[in-house]
Tab-separated table of C-alpha atoms in Angstrom:
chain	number	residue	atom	x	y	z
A	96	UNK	CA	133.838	56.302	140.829
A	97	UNK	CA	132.286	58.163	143.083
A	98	UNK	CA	130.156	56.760	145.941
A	99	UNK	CA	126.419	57.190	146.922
A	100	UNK	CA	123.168	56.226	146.048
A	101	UNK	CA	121.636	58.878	147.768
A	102	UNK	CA	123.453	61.827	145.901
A	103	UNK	CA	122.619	64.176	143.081
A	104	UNK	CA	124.899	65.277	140.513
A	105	UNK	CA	123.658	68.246	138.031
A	106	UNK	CA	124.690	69.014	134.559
A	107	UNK	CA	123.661	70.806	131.149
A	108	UNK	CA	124.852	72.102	128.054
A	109	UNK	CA	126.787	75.263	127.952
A	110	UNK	CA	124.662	78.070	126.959
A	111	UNK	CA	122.651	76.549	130.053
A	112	UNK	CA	119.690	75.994	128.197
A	113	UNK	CA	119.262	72.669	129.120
A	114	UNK	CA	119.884	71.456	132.853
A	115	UNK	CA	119.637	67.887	134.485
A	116	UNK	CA	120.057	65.836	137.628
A	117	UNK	CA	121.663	62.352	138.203
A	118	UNK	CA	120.500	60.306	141.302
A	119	UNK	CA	123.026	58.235	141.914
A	120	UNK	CA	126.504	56.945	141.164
A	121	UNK	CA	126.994	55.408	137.351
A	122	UNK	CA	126.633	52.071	136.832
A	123	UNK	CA	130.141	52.580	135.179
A	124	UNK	CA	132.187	55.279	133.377
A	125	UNK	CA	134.003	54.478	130.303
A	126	UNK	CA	136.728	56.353	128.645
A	127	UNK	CA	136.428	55.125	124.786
A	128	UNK	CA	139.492	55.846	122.363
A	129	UNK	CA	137.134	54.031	119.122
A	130	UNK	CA	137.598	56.116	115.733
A	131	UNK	CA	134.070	56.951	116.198
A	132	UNK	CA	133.974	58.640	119.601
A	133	UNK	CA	137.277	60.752	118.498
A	134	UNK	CA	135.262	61.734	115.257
A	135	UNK	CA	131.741	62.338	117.179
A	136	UNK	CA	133.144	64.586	119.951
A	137	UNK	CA	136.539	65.589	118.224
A	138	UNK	CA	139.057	64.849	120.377
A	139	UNK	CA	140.784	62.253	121.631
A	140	UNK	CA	138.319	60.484	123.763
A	141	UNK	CA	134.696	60.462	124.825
A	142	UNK	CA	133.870	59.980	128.562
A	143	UNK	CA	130.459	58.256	129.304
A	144	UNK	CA	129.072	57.774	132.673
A	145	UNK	CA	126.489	54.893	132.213
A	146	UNK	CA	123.104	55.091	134.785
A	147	UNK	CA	119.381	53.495	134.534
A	148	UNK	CA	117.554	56.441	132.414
A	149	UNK	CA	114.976	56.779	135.069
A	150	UNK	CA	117.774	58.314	137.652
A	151	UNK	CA	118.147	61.068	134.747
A	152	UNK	CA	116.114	64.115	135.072
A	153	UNK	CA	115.473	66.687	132.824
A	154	UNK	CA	115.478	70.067	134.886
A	155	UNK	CA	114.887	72.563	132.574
A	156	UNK	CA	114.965	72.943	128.563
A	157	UNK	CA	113.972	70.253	126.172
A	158	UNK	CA	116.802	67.932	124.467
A	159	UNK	CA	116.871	67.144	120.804
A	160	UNK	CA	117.798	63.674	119.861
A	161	UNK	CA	120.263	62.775	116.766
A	162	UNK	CA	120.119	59.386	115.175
A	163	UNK	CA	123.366	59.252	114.461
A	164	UNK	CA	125.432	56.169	113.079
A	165	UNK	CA	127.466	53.485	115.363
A	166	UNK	CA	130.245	51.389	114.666
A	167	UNK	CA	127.825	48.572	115.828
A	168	UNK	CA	125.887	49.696	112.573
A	169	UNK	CA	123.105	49.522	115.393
A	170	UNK	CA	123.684	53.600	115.865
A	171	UNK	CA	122.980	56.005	118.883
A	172	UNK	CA	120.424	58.748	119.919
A	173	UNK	CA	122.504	61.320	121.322
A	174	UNK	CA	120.411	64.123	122.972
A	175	UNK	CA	121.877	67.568	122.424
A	176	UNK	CA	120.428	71.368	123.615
A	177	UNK	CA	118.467	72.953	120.940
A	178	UNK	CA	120.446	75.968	121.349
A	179	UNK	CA	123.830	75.220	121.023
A	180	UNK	CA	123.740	71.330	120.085
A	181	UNK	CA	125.827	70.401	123.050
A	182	UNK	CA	125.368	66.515	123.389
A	183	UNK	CA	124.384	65.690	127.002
A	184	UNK	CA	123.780	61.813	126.711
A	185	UNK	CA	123.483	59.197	124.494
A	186	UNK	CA	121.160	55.780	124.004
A	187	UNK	CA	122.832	53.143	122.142
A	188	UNK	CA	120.478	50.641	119.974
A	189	UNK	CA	122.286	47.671	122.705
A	190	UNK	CA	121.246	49.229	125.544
A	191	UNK	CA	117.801	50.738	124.606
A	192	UNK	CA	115.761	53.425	126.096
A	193	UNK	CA	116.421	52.234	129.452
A	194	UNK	CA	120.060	53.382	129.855
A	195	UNK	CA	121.372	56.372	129.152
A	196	UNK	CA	125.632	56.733	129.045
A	197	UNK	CA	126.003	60.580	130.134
A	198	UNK	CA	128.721	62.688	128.746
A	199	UNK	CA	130.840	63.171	131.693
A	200	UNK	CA	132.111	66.853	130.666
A	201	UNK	CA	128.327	68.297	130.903
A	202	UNK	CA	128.566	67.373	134.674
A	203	UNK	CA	128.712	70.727	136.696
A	204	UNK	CA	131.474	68.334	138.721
A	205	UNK	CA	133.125	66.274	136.043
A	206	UNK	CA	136.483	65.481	138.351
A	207	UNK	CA	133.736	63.387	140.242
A	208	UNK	CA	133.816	60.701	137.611
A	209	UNK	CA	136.870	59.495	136.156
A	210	UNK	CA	137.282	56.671	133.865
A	211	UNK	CA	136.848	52.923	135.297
A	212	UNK	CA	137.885	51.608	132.269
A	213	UNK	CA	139.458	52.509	129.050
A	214	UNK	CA	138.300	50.648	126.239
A	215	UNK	CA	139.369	50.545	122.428
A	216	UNK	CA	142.590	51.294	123.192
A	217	UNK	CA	143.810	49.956	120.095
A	218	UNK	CA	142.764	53.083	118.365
A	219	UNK	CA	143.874	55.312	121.075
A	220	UNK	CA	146.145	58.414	119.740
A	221	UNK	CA	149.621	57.779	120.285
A	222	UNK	CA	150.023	60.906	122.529
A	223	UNK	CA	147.423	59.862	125.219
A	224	UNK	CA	149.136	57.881	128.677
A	225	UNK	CA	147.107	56.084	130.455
A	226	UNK	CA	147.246	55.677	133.987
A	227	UNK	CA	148.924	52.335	135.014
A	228	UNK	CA	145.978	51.740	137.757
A	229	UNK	CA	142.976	52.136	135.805
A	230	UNK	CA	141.714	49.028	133.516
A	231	UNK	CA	142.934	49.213	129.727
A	232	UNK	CA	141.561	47.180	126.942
A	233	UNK	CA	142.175	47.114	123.292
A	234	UNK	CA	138.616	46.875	122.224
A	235	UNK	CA	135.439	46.503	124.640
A	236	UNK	CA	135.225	44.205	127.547
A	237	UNK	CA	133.559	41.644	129.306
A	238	UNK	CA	131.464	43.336	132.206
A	239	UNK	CA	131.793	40.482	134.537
A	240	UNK	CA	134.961	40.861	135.281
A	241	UNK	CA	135.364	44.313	135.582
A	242	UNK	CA	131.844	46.066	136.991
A	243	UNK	CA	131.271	46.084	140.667
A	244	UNK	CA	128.876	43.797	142.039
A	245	UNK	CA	126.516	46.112	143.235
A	246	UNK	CA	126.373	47.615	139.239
A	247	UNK	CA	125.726	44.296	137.945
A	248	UNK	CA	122.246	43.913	140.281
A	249	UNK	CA	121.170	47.546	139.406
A	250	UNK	CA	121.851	46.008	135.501
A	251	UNK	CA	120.245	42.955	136.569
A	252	UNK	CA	117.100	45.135	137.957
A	253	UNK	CA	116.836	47.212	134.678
A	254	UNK	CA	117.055	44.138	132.334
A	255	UNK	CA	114.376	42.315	134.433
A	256	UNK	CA	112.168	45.927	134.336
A	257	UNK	CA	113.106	45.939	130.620
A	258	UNK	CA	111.656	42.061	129.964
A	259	UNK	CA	108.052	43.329	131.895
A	260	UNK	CA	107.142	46.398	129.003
């Protein structure tokens, strides 16, 4: 992951419609391998930066957000240009409003944020090799053991933030 509160990463969709800023490192990047992620983006993988909402900026253009079914059965909002429907970010029902898990490829700089993790590997296609130093599970995870400390305060800060509205 990349390192730096203070820093700005940009991003938008490709017909560059739609442009926006992230303050901040992610809270966590996940490469997922579930059925639904290969059938949402289709390919093998989706790769989702996770960051507090409020570090995410909207610079120019206006998102539209599709419910879109989960295999939580809680579903997602993913927010996609209104030009050409590129998804941008998502909000899962777990998480709320209050986190927002970015789609790492919409990053002007995506090589700035590989994977932490790999999770639902069980469903991974046979064809992908994962790196032997990176953290591989065969469904999700238990964040205590594998965040960084200094993640698991900025959660701690958003859930507490969260519990005031």
């Amino acid at each position: 992951m990349a390192t730096g509160e203070n820093q700005v990463f940009e991003g938008g969709c490709t017909c560059r419609a739609v442009r926006y800023r992230m303050h901040g490192t992610p809270l966590f990047v996940h490469c997922c391998h579930c059925r639904w992620c290969q059938r949402e983006t289709g390919t093998a993988f989706a790769l989702n930066a996770m960051i507090e909402a409020d570090r995410v900026m909207l610079l120019k253009g206006e998102v539209e957000i599709v419910n879109t079914p989960s295999n939580s059965g809680k579903g997602q909002k993913i927010s996609r240009c209104r030009v050409c429907h590129i998804a941008l970010w998502s909000n899962y029902a777990g998480a709320g409003d209050s986190l927002r898990f970015v789609r790492v490829g919409s990053l002007d700089e995506p090589d700035r944020f590989p994977p932490d993790i790999h999770i639902f590997t069980s469903s991974k296609q046979p064809w992908v090799v994962l790196p032997e130093k990176i953290p591989a599970v065969a469904e999700y995870y238990d964040r205590n053991v594998y965040w960084p400390k200094a993640s698991l305060a900025r959660r701690a800060l958003l859930l507490a933030a969260a519990a005031k509205r």
